[in-house]
């Protein structure tokens, strides 16, 4: 069963792409609702079986939150949300990929064709938070002070092992949030998590990220660092500067999947691995 959720306006919704500029639609080319065209006007569009998804698909092969369609400002990306049954893009397994006019997305018994009209030259540009920090963020885990840098265009944060940052915590949803860049500004979006994502203590559905923001995913906290601040000591800490981003963040990229254990007193295998990589990269005798 397919249910198209109506577009609603509230403070908790994802922002609308300004003026409908470069907005795609998904047309059902196989499955229930054949021929139906569903506009995707927001920066994030969710497809899944959970109430709250823009496109609600009721089928055992469809995960509660299965797919995200994400606008970066110049491109549209489709991202499978670490599902067991997977999504296919042009008949190939999808992790995260750019979709173009005519692209085909398949999940469960449904097939969707992406329709992207040329942008309206007279439509207003999307609003950009000029106070947000540009560039690639690094997440500093509060407690261990390890640094993790997203290695994909869309970074998945959640409990499932297929997430880019996997957190073992019962308060964390299988996929809790996605991290990506919109107009080169880092943003984070809650993907219908059972425990809301918090930024600086406030529940947020969508937020531009700034230097020193604190992201709360369940009981796990990260401080946002951008290149100009990654070497600074954390105020109120133990006075020791955070580790250099060069070796730690590079190692995090190489490891690709980051397994974070939220419960205190548990072993951190990936943190230990990063430390070994850091030591191995140091010149002998140092």
XYZ file of N, CA and C in Angstrom:
858
model
N 0.850 -1.198 0.000
C 0.000 0.000 0.000
C 0.882 1.243 0.000
N 0.515 2.217 -0.795
C 1.269 3.459 -0.897
C 0.424 4.594 -0.376
N 1.068 5.437 0.419
C 0.408 6.635 0.914
C 1.327 7.817 0.651
N 0.872 8.803 -0.101
C 1.645 10.013 -0.309
C 1.331 11.005 0.790
N 2.307 11.326 1.637
C 2.052 12.255 2.729
C 1.881 13.670 2.177
N 0.895 14.416 2.641
C 0.712 15.782 2.156
C 1.834 16.685 2.621
N 2.148 17.686 1.799
C 3.130 18.689 2.200
C 2.520 19.549 3.296
N 3.223 19.678 4.404
C 2.747 20.490 5.504
C 3.817 21.509 5.858
N 3.417 22.565 6.513
C 4.358 23.605 6.909
C 4.400 23.689 8.416
N 5.552 23.374 8.983
C 5.733 23.523 10.425
C 7.208 23.702 10.699
N 7.536 24.124 11.920
C 8.925 24.407 12.265
C 9.775 23.147 12.300
N 9.116 21.964 12.370
C 9.887 20.736 12.453
C 10.123 20.102 11.085
N 9.538 20.644 10.016
C 9.726 20.091 8.680
C 11.116 20.433 8.155
N 11.545 19.632 7.179
C 12.753 19.993 6.443
C 12.447 21.231 5.599
N 13.448 22.098 5.389
C 13.202 23.297 4.585
C 12.803 22.940 3.153
N 11.987 23.798 2.578
C 11.598 23.655 1.177
C 12.695 24.264 0.312
N 13.003 23.604 -0.805
C 13.938 24.182 -1.773
C 13.284 25.429 -2.332
N 13.938 26.578 -2.184
C 13.320 27.878 -2.462
C 12.787 27.955 -3.886
N 11.528 28.387 -3.975
C 10.929 28.638 -5.275
C 10.709 27.396 -6.119
N 10.837 26.197 -5.507
C 10.698 24.972 -6.286
C 11.830 24.786 -7.281
N 12.928 25.512 -7.072
C 14.036 25.493 -8.013
C 14.645 24.095 -8.089
N 14.699 23.542 -9.306
C 15.431 22.293 -9.526
C 14.855 21.151 -8.698
N 13.546 21.192 -8.437
C 12.931 20.156 -7.606
C 12.550 18.955 -8.467
N 12.867 17.745 -8.006
C 12.500 16.555 -8.770
C 11.130 16.038 -8.369
N 10.704 15.047 -9.091
C 9.515 14.278 -8.730
C 9.845 12.815 -8.966
N 9.175 11.949 -8.227
C 9.305 10.518 -8.422
C 8.007 10.004 -9.044
N 8.115 9.379 -10.204
C 6.942 8.815 -10.874
C 6.988 7.297 -10.737
N 5.891 6.718 -10.268
C 5.832 5.270 -10.069
C 5.672 4.589 -11.427
N 6.663 3.761 -11.786
C 6.621 3.051 -13.061
C 6.393 1.550 -12.869
N 6.365 1.104 -11.593
C 5.992 -0.274 -11.291
C 5.494 -0.351 -9.862
N 4.441 -1.116 -9.642
C 3.891 -1.265 -8.302
C 2.606 -0.485 -8.125
N 2.029 -0.593 -6.935
C 0.780 0.103 -6.634
C 0.951 1.603 -6.830
N -0.046 2.233 -7.412
C 0.026 3.660 -7.700
C 0.666 3.955 -9.033
N 0.750 2.953 -9.917
C 1.406 3.094 -11.215
C 0.983 4.390 -11.914
N 1.990 5.142 -12.340
C 1.755 6.392 -13.058
C 1.685 7.618 -12.169
N 1.562 7.424 -10.870
C 1.441 8.569 -9.964
C 2.763 9.340 -9.904
N 2.663 10.669 -9.918
C 3.839 11.540 -9.860
C 3.845 12.251 -8.512
N 4.956 12.104 -7.769
C 5.043 12.648 -6.415
C 6.146 13.709 -6.373
N 5.800 14.990 -6.258
C 6.825 16.040 -6.190
C 7.642 15.930 -4.891
N 8.912 16.258 -4.983
C 9.815 16.252 -3.818
C 10.386 17.657 -3.678
N 9.745 18.471 -2.845
C 10.053 19.902 -2.786
C 11.027 20.271 -1.668
N 11.321 19.324 -0.778
C 12.124 19.669 0.403
C 13.573 19.230 0.242
N 14.434 19.797 1.066
C 15.862 19.474 1.004
C 16.089 17.996 1.293
N 15.250 17.406 2.151
C 15.298 15.972 2.427
C 13.907 15.396 2.205
N 13.834 14.338 1.416
C 12.589 13.598 1.220
C 12.824 12.162 1.671
N 11.971 11.670 2.568
C 12.125 10.317 3.094
C 11.088 9.383 2.472
N 11.545 8.157 2.182
C 10.692 7.107 1.650
C 10.798 5.918 2.599
N 9.671 5.384 3.045
C 9.701 4.243 3.951
C 8.306 3.890 4.434
N 8.247 2.950 5.368
C 6.942 2.487 5.877
C 6.518 3.193 7.159
N 7.380 4.029 7.740
C 7.053 4.691 9.001
C 6.200 5.930 8.743
N 5.180 6.171 9.572
C 4.426 7.422 9.456
C 5.369 8.616 9.571
N 5.180 9.591 8.715
C 6.058 10.754 8.682
C 6.914 10.782 7.440
N 7.109 9.625 6.788
C 7.828 9.617 5.512
C 6.984 10.314 4.456
N 7.602 11.105 3.625
C 6.877 11.779 2.530
C 6.184 10.750 1.643
N 6.917 9.674 1.279
C 6.337 8.592 0.496
C 6.281 7.368 1.394
N 5.072 7.003 1.785
C 4.873 5.920 2.748
C 4.502 4.649 1.996
N 5.379 3.645 2.053
C 5.190 2.401 1.316
C 5.025 1.263 2.316
N 3.904 0.603 2.264
C 3.630 -0.483 3.197
C 3.889 -1.831 2.517
N 5.039 -2.426 2.848
C 5.404 -3.732 2.285
C 6.522 -4.306 3.148
N 6.566 -5.634 3.346
C 7.627 -6.223 4.184
C 9.041 -5.940 3.683
N 9.202 -5.669 2.385
C 10.535 -5.409 1.839
C 10.979 -3.960 2.020
N 10.093 -3.120 2.548
C 10.406 -1.703 2.724
C 10.670 -1.426 4.202
N 11.830 -0.857 4.498
C 12.213 -0.537 5.875
C 11.407 0.663 6.378
N 11.341 0.829 7.730
C 10.607 1.984 8.274
C 11.067 3.311 7.666
N 12.376 3.518 7.570
C 12.921 4.677 6.860
C 13.945 4.095 5.890
N 13.580 3.994 4.645
C 14.323 3.185 3.676
C 15.288 4.005 2.823
N 14.830 5.143 2.343
C 15.585 5.916 1.353
C 15.447 7.395 1.658
N 16.534 8.128 1.440
C 16.493 9.588 1.546
C 16.921 10.191 0.220
N 16.149 11.162 -0.233
C 16.517 11.962 -1.399
C 16.959 13.316 -0.863
N 18.200 13.692 -1.160
C 18.848 14.832 -0.495
C 19.292 15.859 -1.532
N 19.027 17.127 -1.240
C 19.448 18.221 -2.118
C 20.701 18.870 -1.549
N 21.756 18.960 -2.362
C 23.009 19.564 -1.907
C 23.134 21.032 -2.298
N 22.180 21.527 -3.068
C 22.271 22.886 -3.597
C 22.507 22.883 -5.084
N 23.229 21.876 -5.578
C 23.484 21.762 -7.019
C 23.177 20.372 -7.558
N 23.027 19.389 -6.646
C 22.772 18.010 -7.066
C 21.699 17.396 -6.177
N 21.072 16.340 -6.688
C 20.182 15.515 -5.888
C 20.846 14.164 -5.685
N 20.923 13.730 -4.436
C 21.536 12.456 -4.094
C 20.479 11.523 -3.528
N 20.558 10.253 -3.913
C 19.714 9.220 -3.316
C 20.593 8.387 -2.402
N 20.086 8.088 -1.209
C 20.876 7.374 -0.203
C 20.038 6.267 0.425
N 20.498 5.030 0.291
C 19.861 3.927 1.000
C 20.248 4.024 2.470
N 19.274 3.893 3.359
C 19.512 4.118 4.787
C 19.847 2.803 5.503
N 20.911 2.158 5.014
C 21.463 0.933 5.628
C 20.391 -0.138 5.789
N 19.579 -0.325 4.744
C 18.477 -1.282 4.830
C 18.956 -2.706 4.561
N 18.203 -3.678 5.078
C 18.545 -5.087 4.870
C 18.247 -5.527 3.433
N 17.128 -5.068 2.879
C 16.731 -5.478 1.525
C 17.386 -4.619 0.444
N 17.851 -3.426 0.823
C 18.569 -2.580 -0.121
C 17.684 -1.807 -1.086
N 18.352 -0.922 -1.840
C 17.734 -0.121 -2.898
C 18.618 -0.256 -4.125
N 18.012 -0.200 -5.299
C 18.801 -0.258 -6.529
C 18.620 1.036 -7.304
N 19.739 1.506 -7.878
C 19.735 2.715 -8.707
C 20.189 2.304 -10.103
N 19.302 2.444 -11.055
C 19.579 1.979 -12.426
C 20.053 0.528 -12.420
N 19.398 -0.282 -11.596
C 19.605 -1.725 -11.474
C 20.933 -2.103 -10.815
N 21.588 -1.145 -10.157
C 22.805 -1.429 -9.400
C 22.553 -1.131 -7.925
N 23.188 -1.886 -7.014
C 22.982 -1.623 -5.581
C 23.359 -0.184 -5.235
N 22.516 0.451 -4.441
C 22.715 1.854 -4.077
C 23.235 1.977 -2.656
N 24.251 2.802 -2.482
C 24.647 3.278 -1.143
C 24.311 4.762 -1.086
N 25.023 5.558 -1.868
C 24.661 6.961 -2.074
C 25.168 7.334 -3.457
N 24.306 7.998 -4.229
C 24.674 8.301 -5.615
C 23.847 9.482 -6.090
N 24.388 10.213 -7.070
C 23.644 11.303 -7.677
C 22.566 10.733 -8.591
N 21.371 11.298 -8.513
C 20.307 10.910 -9.432
C 20.092 12.038 -10.432
N 19.807 11.628 -11.659
C 19.592 12.557 -12.754
C 18.203 12.331 -13.335
N 17.808 13.236 -14.218
C 16.531 13.051 -14.889
C 16.547 11.719 -15.635
N 15.574 10.856 -15.348
C 15.518 9.547 -15.980
C 16.101 8.427 -15.151
N 16.774 8.745 -14.030
C 17.282 7.696 -13.143
C 16.122 6.848 -12.629
N 16.411 5.572 -12.351
C 15.390 4.651 -11.863
C 15.802 4.119 -10.498
N 14.914 4.255 -9.519
C 15.132 3.757 -8.164
C 14.149 2.619 -7.897
N 14.679 1.508 -7.366
C 13.840 0.336 -7.095
C 13.971 -0.047 -5.637
N 12.834 -0.172 -4.937
C 12.826 -0.663 -3.567
C 11.559 -1.465 -3.363
N 11.726 -2.678 -2.828
C 10.596 -3.573 -2.710
C 9.971 -3.798 -4.076
N 8.646 -3.855 -4.150
C 7.978 -4.076 -5.439
C 7.803 -2.796 -6.260
N 8.300 -1.662 -5.777
C 8.111 -0.388 -6.470
C 9.322 0.005 -7.294
N 9.034 0.648 -8.398
C 10.074 1.267 -9.227
C 9.656 2.712 -9.470
N 10.601 3.625 -9.258
C 10.336 5.051 -9.443
C 11.288 5.612 -10.499
N 10.760 6.418 -11.387
C 11.609 7.150 -12.330
C 11.749 8.583 -11.844
N 12.982 9.062 -11.779
C 13.254 10.427 -11.327
C 12.995 11.383 -12.487
N 12.226 12.426 -12.214
C 11.957 13.455 -13.212
C 12.438 14.794 -12.656
N 13.435 15.359 -13.299
C 13.995 16.644 -12.857
C 13.890 17.630 -14.009
N 13.045 18.633 -13.842
C 12.887 19.660 -14.864
C 14.067 20.625 -14.788
N 14.443 21.258 -15.902
C 15.501 22.277 -15.852
C 15.129 23.364 -14.862
N 16.108 23.911 -14.128
C 15.782 24.952 -13.146
C 15.213 26.197 -13.801
N 14.268 26.798 -13.120
C 13.652 28.038 -13.578
C 14.626 29.178 -13.317
N 15.060 29.824 -14.370
C 16.059 30.898 -14.224
C 15.538 32.049 -13.375
N 14.203 32.205 -13.309
C 13.639 33.310 -12.548
C 13.270 32.920 -11.122
N 13.402 31.629 -10.798
C 13.066 31.201 -9.437
C 14.135 31.691 -8.477
N 13.759 32.079 -7.253
C 14.753 32.572 -6.295
C 15.702 31.474 -5.870
N 16.928 31.868 -5.569
C 17.910 30.913 -5.054
C 17.489 30.457 -3.661
N 17.947 29.267 -3.294
C 17.673 28.764 -1.948
C 18.346 29.652 -0.913
N 17.674 29.827 0.232
C 18.258 30.609 1.305
C 19.412 29.831 1.944
N 20.486 30.531 2.223
C 21.672 29.905 2.797
C 21.974 30.576 4.125
N 22.268 29.764 5.136
C 22.662 30.296 6.437
C 24.116 30.723 6.350
N 24.355 32.025 6.156
C 25.716 32.513 5.973
C 26.519 32.467 7.262
N 25.851 32.270 8.402
C 26.570 32.131 9.661
C 27.090 30.717 9.864
N 26.570 29.758 9.076
C 27.034 28.380 9.198
C 28.459 28.279 8.679
N 29.213 27.345 9.225
C 30.610 27.189 8.839
C 30.703 26.389 7.544
N 31.450 26.900 6.547
C 31.611 26.162 5.301
C 32.648 25.059 5.447
N 32.624 24.118 4.512
C 33.655 23.087 4.487
C 33.241 21.814 5.185
N 34.209 20.901 5.289
C 33.949 19.566 5.839
C 34.094 19.576 7.359
N 33.069 19.098 8.066
C 33.164 19.062 9.529
C 33.913 17.831 10.005
N 34.481 17.932 11.186
C 35.030 16.799 11.915
C 34.240 16.700 13.218
N 33.857 15.481 13.604
C 33.106 15.281 14.841
C 34.055 14.776 15.914
N 34.119 15.509 17.026
C 34.957 15.127 18.160
C 34.075 14.472 19.220
N 34.334 13.207 19.515
C 33.534 12.510 20.516
C 33.876 13.057 21.893
N 32.857 13.544 22.608
C 33.085 14.084 23.943
C 33.220 12.914 24.916
N 34.335 12.838 25.560
C 34.633 11.728 26.453
C 35.951 11.088 26.059
N 36.079 10.694 24.777
C 37.354 10.117 24.315
C 38.166 11.129 23.524
N 37.487 12.149 22.976
C 38.097 13.202 22.174
C 38.658 12.678 20.860
N 38.214 11.523 20.449
C 38.585 11.018 19.136
C 37.876 11.846 18.062
N 38.532 11.955 16.893
C 37.999 12.746 15.794
C 37.539 11.821 14.673
N 36.362 12.100 14.138
C 35.809 11.315 13.053
C 35.357 12.263 11.952
N 35.817 11.992 10.729
C 35.460 12.849 9.600
C 34.658 12.055 8.589
N 33.457 12.509 8.240
C 32.647 11.774 7.268
C 33.389 11.602 5.949
N 33.274 10.394 5.371
C 33.989 10.081 4.138
C 33.067 10.010 2.931
N 31.754 10.188 3.140
C 30.795 10.090 2.038
C 30.015 11.392 1.902
N 29.361 11.548 0.738
C 28.541 12.738 0.518
C 27.388 12.810 1.509
N 26.859 11.646 1.883
C 25.823 11.579 2.912
C 26.302 10.581 3.960
N 26.529 11.062 5.167
C 27.044 10.235 6.269
C 25.871 9.770 7.128
N 25.772 8.444 7.338
C 24.709 7.884 8.168
C 25.197 7.738 9.605
N 24.383 8.201 10.542
C 24.672 8.069 11.965
C 23.540 7.282 12.594
N 23.865 6.153 13.244
C 22.811 5.346 13.845
C 23.354 4.097 14.504
N 22.449 3.190 14.844
C 22.816 1.981 15.574
C 23.208 0.835 14.644
N 22.702 0.838 13.419
C 22.971 -0.269 12.504
C 24.442 -0.283 12.098
N 25.009 -1.491 11.960
C 26.435 -1.620 11.647
C 26.788 -1.038 10.288
N 25.822 -0.912 9.376
C 26.099 -0.334 8.071
C 26.201 1.177 8.065
N 25.952 1.825 9.198
C 26.082 3.281 9.271
C 27.553 3.675 9.232
N 27.813 4.872 8.723
C 29.184 5.384 8.707
C 29.688 5.604 10.130
N 28.824 6.084 11.000
C 29.128 6.190 12.428
C 28.082 5.362 13.157
N 28.487 4.186 13.637
C 27.564 3.244 14.285
C 27.716 3.341 15.791
N 26.609 3.570 16.476
C 26.619 3.811 17.917
C 25.821 2.711 18.612
N 26.445 1.993 19.512
C 25.763 0.938 20.258
C 25.076 1.556 21.462
N 23.793 1.852 21.295
C 23.036 2.552 22.329
C 21.563 2.316 22.023
N 20.812 1.778 22.993
C 19.415 1.459 22.754
C 18.564 2.696 22.505
N 19.060 3.883 22.843
C 18.307 5.108 22.588
C 18.494 5.619 21.157
N 19.399 4.991 20.417
C 19.707 5.423 19.054
C 18.927 4.558 18.070
N 18.288 5.195 17.093
C 17.558 4.459 16.066
C 18.527 3.785 15.107
N 17.995 2.828 14.326
C 18.860 2.106 13.391
C 19.611 3.064 12.469
N 18.909 4.036 11.914
C 19.539 5.204 11.298
C 18.893 6.405 11.963
N 19.695 7.192 12.651
C 19.177 8.261 13.504
C 19.197 9.615 12.792
N 20.281 9.860 12.053
C 20.455 11.160 11.408
C 21.352 11.004 10.190
N 21.271 11.980 9.295
C 22.177 12.034 8.151
C 22.903 13.371 8.173
N 24.170 13.329 7.786
C 25.032 14.511 7.762
C 25.483 14.712 6.318
N 25.288 15.923 5.799
C 25.693 16.201 4.415
C 25.933 17.697 4.274
N 26.249 18.148 3.074
C 26.488 19.572 2.849
C 25.440 20.123 1.887
N 24.915 21.296 2.248
C 23.949 22.008 1.421
C 24.547 23.371 1.104
N 24.798 23.631 -0.185
C 25.499 24.850 -0.597
C 26.828 24.988 0.164
N 27.547 23.870 0.290
C 28.865 23.802 0.931
C 28.810 24.104 2.427
N 27.625 24.165 3.021
C 27.469 24.319 4.474
C 27.036 22.978 5.055
N 27.717 22.549 6.101
C 27.382 21.270 6.722
C 26.034 21.364 7.411
N 25.185 20.364 7.155
C 23.869 20.303 7.779
C 23.642 18.891 8.306
N 22.744 18.769 9.259
C 22.374 17.470 9.808
C 20.856 17.400 9.870
N 20.326 16.205 9.588
C 18.876 16.027 9.584
C 18.519 14.770 10.362
N 17.552 14.901 11.259
C 16.967 13.768 11.972
C 16.072 13.017 10.982
N 16.212 11.676 10.922
C 15.399 10.901 9.983
C 14.357 10.078 10.753
N 13.456 10.812 11.417
C 12.347 10.221 12.182
C 12.849 9.311 13.301
N 13.911 9.731 13.982
C 14.443 8.951 15.098
C 13.434 8.907 16.238
N 13.407 7.780 16.969
C 12.469 7.645 18.083
C 12.824 8.584 19.230
N 14.118 8.835 19.443
C 14.587 9.835 20.406
C 15.142 10.990 19.589
N 14.573 12.188 19.682
C 14.950 13.271 18.777
C 16.437 13.617 18.831
N 16.965 13.953 17.669
C 18.301 14.531 17.577
C 18.310 15.864 18.312
N 19.397 16.149 19.028
C 19.510 17.427 19.722
C 20.782 18.155 19.293
N 20.642 19.459 19.124
C 21.783 20.322 18.817
C 21.852 21.366 19.924
N 22.952 21.356 20.663
C 23.117 22.270 21.796
C 21.949 22.163 22.777
N 21.500 20.926 22.990
C 20.452 20.657 23.973
C 19.041 20.818 23.468
N 18.850 21.324 22.234
C 17.514 21.563 21.702
C 17.173 20.527 20.638
N 15.970 19.925 20.691
C 15.587 18.986 19.641
C 15.473 19.695 18.299
N 16.086 19.097 17.266
C 16.074 19.707 15.936
C 15.809 18.646 14.882
N 14.973 18.962 13.931
C 14.742 18.068 12.796
C 15.796 18.305 11.721
N 16.213 19.565 11.579
C 17.185 19.944 10.552
C 17.967 21.135 11.076
N 19.284 21.145 10.874
C 20.082 22.263 11.385
C 21.355 22.441 10.577
N 21.699 23.708 10.323
C 23.034 24.017 9.837
C 23.999 23.904 11.013
N 25.195 23.414 10.744
C 26.160 23.202 11.815
C 27.175 24.332 11.871
N 27.549 24.689 13.102
C 28.493 25.759 13.349
C 29.638 25.233 14.215
N 30.725 25.967 14.193
C 31.869 25.605 15.032
C 31.438 25.470 16.496
N 31.828 24.355 17.117
C 31.594 24.077 18.550
C 30.156 23.694 18.884
N 29.286 23.521 17.877
C 27.966 22.952 18.171
C 28.148 21.569 18.793
N 27.223 21.188 19.672
C 27.243 19.848 20.270
C 26.045 19.069 19.743
N 26.339 17.944 19.102
C 25.313 17.055 18.562
C 25.078 15.934 19.565
N 23.819 15.682 19.913
C 23.472 14.586 20.812
C 22.677 13.534 20.038
N 23.226 12.327 19.987
C 22.554 11.188 19.368
C 22.379 10.159 20.475
N 21.167 10.030 20.995
C 20.978 9.195 22.184
C 21.794 9.764 23.334
N 22.644 8.921 23.925
C 23.493 9.375 25.033
C 24.890 9.772 24.568
N 25.121 9.759 23.269
C 26.438 10.063 22.722
C 26.481 11.503 22.243
N 27.560 12.194 22.576
C 27.701 13.590 22.199
C 28.953 13.788 21.350
N 28.808 14.639 20.346
C 29.922 15.029 19.489
C 29.996 16.549 19.448
N 31.222 17.068 19.445
C 31.406 18.497 19.206
C 31.827 18.679 17.753
N 31.231 19.681 17.095
C 31.520 19.939 15.690
C 32.787 20.781 15.591
N 33.709 20.308 14.774
C 34.955 21.035 14.529
C 35.105 21.278 13.040
N 35.538 22.470 12.684
C 35.881 22.775 11.312
C 37.380 23.054 11.245
N 37.993 23.039 10.042
C 39.460 23.095 9.947
C 40.145 24.155 10.781
N 39.528 25.313 10.933
C 40.213 26.369 11.677
C 40.250 26.116 13.174
N 39.487 25.141 13.688
C 39.444 24.959 15.124
C 39.815 23.585 15.624
N 40.260 22.677 14.744
C 40.450 21.305 15.196
C 41.643 21.125 16.115
N 42.564 22.089 16.142
C 43.741 21.932 16.992
C 43.583 22.599 18.357
N 42.464 23.294 18.558
C 42.319 24.039 19.807
C 41.922 23.121 20.951
N 42.389 23.481 22.170
C 41.966 22.722 23.354
C 40.508 23.036 23.668
N 39.810 22.071 24.186
C 38.409 22.268 24.542
C 38.311 23.036 25.855
N 37.607 24.182 25.893
C 37.473 24.909 27.144
C 36.835 24.040 28.211
N 37.372 24.134 29.421
C 36.807 23.383 30.528
C 37.258 21.943 30.566
N 38.147 21.543 29.648
C 38.621 20.170 29.607
C 39.829 19.992 30.499
N 40.700 19.029 30.127
C 41.859 18.756 30.972
C 43.086 19.556 30.546
N 42.893 20.488 29.603
C 43.996 21.342 29.189
C 44.847 20.745 28.100
N 44.542 19.530 27.652
C 45.329 18.898 26.608
C 44.653 19.176 25.277
N 45.428 19.646 24.294
C 44.851 19.956 22.995
C 44.316 18.690 22.349
N 43.262 18.863 21.547
C 42.702 17.715 20.838
C 43.739 17.161 19.885
N 43.741 15.843 19.609
C 44.701 15.249 18.698
C 44.642 15.895 17.329
N 45.782 15.895 16.619
C 45.842 16.473 15.286
C 44.845 15.798 14.370
N 44.150 16.613 13.545
C 43.158 16.041 12.638
C 43.817 15.279 11.500
N 45.102 15.557 11.214
C 45.731 14.991 10.024
C 45.756 13.482 10.059
N 46.308 12.909 11.138
C 46.409 11.453 11.197
C 45.098 10.804 11.598
N 44.390 11.372 12.600
C 43.180 10.750 13.113
C 42.064 10.769 12.069
N 41.844 11.944 11.443
C 40.757 12.036 10.487
C 41.047 11.203 9.252
N 42.333 11.160 8.819
C 42.692 10.338 7.676
C 42.429 8.879 7.980
N 42.801 8.449 9.202
C 42.551 7.062 9.585
C 41.060 6.766 9.613
N 40.263 7.742 10.067
C 38.817 7.536 10.104
C 38.273 7.362 8.700
N 38.819 8.137 7.727
C 38.377 7.980 6.348
C 38.737 6.602 5.822
N 39.968 6.134 6.159
C 40.406 4.841 5.661
C 39.556 3.717 6.235
N 39.148 3.854 7.501
C 38.357 2.794 8.120
C 36.936 2.758 7.563
N 36.447 3.888 7.006
C 35.161 4.023 6.340
C 33.996 3.852 7.302
N 33.908 2.701 7.966
C 32.837 2.491 8.924
C 33.381 2.692 10.322
N 32.703 3.523 11.087
C 33.159 3.845 12.433
C 32.180 3.259 13.431
N 32.662 2.387 14.288
C 31.814 1.723 15.276
C 32.060 2.377 16.629
N 31.070 3.110 17.118
C 31.218 3.831 18.378
C 30.353 3.156 19.433
N 30.906 2.878 20.587
C 30.158 2.277 21.688
C 29.795 3.380 22.678
N 28.496 3.580 22.898
C 28.059 4.704 23.721
C 28.119 4.391 25.203
N 27.937 3.122 25.596
C 27.868 2.788 27.012
C 29.236 2.930 27.657
N 29.266 3.554 28.824
C 30.526 3.750 29.535
C 31.099 2.407 29.973
N 32.428 2.325 29.984
C 33.105 1.133 30.478
C 33.288 0.055 29.438
N 32.769 0.277 28.195
C 32.931 -0.728 27.161
C 34.186 -0.452 26.339
N 34.685 -1.520 25.707
C 35.902 -1.409 24.911
C 35.624 -0.657 23.609
N 36.536 0.142 23.169
C 36.395 0.914 21.941
C 37.390 0.370 20.909
N 37.064 -0.668 20.152
C 38.037 -1.257 19.240
C 38.500 -0.314 18.148
N 37.572 0.516 17.604
C 37.981 1.410 16.531
C 38.859 2.527 17.061
N 38.555 3.031 18.255
C 39.400 4.052 18.855
C 40.815 3.515 19.050
N 40.935 2.258 19.508
C 42.256 1.656 19.673
C 42.959 1.514 18.332
N 42.196 1.159 17.309
C 42.799 1.008 15.988
C 43.319 2.353 15.476
N 42.539 3.417 15.671
C 42.992 4.741 15.265
C 44.269 5.138 15.988
N 44.341 4.785 17.264
C 45.537 5.117 18.031
C 46.744 4.346 17.497
N 46.552 3.075 17.148
C 47.663 2.303 16.588
C 48.101 2.877 15.249
N 47.114 3.266 14.393
C 47.468 3.867 13.115
C 48.244 5.154 13.312
N 47.832 5.941 14.316
C 48.538 7.197 14.578
C 49.970 6.936 14.990
N 50.157 5.960 15.890
C 51.506 5.652 16.355
C 52.362 5.079 15.239
N 51.759 4.220 14.389
C 52.528 3.621 13.300
C 52.981 4.654 12.288
N 52.211 5.763 12.161
C 52.566 6.788 11.173
C 53.628 7.752 11.690
N 53.924 7.700 13.000
C 54.921 8.601 13.567
C 56.328 8.110 13.222
N 57.275 9.027 12.953
C 58.656 8.628 12.674
C 59.234 7.852 13.852
N 60.037 6.873 13.562
C 60.648 6.076 14.625
C 61.533 6.946 15.492
N 61.492 6.694 16.795
C 62.295 7.466 17.744
C 61.611 8.693 18.262
N 60.389 9.008 17.723
C 59.670 10.199 18.206
C 58.821 9.849 19.400
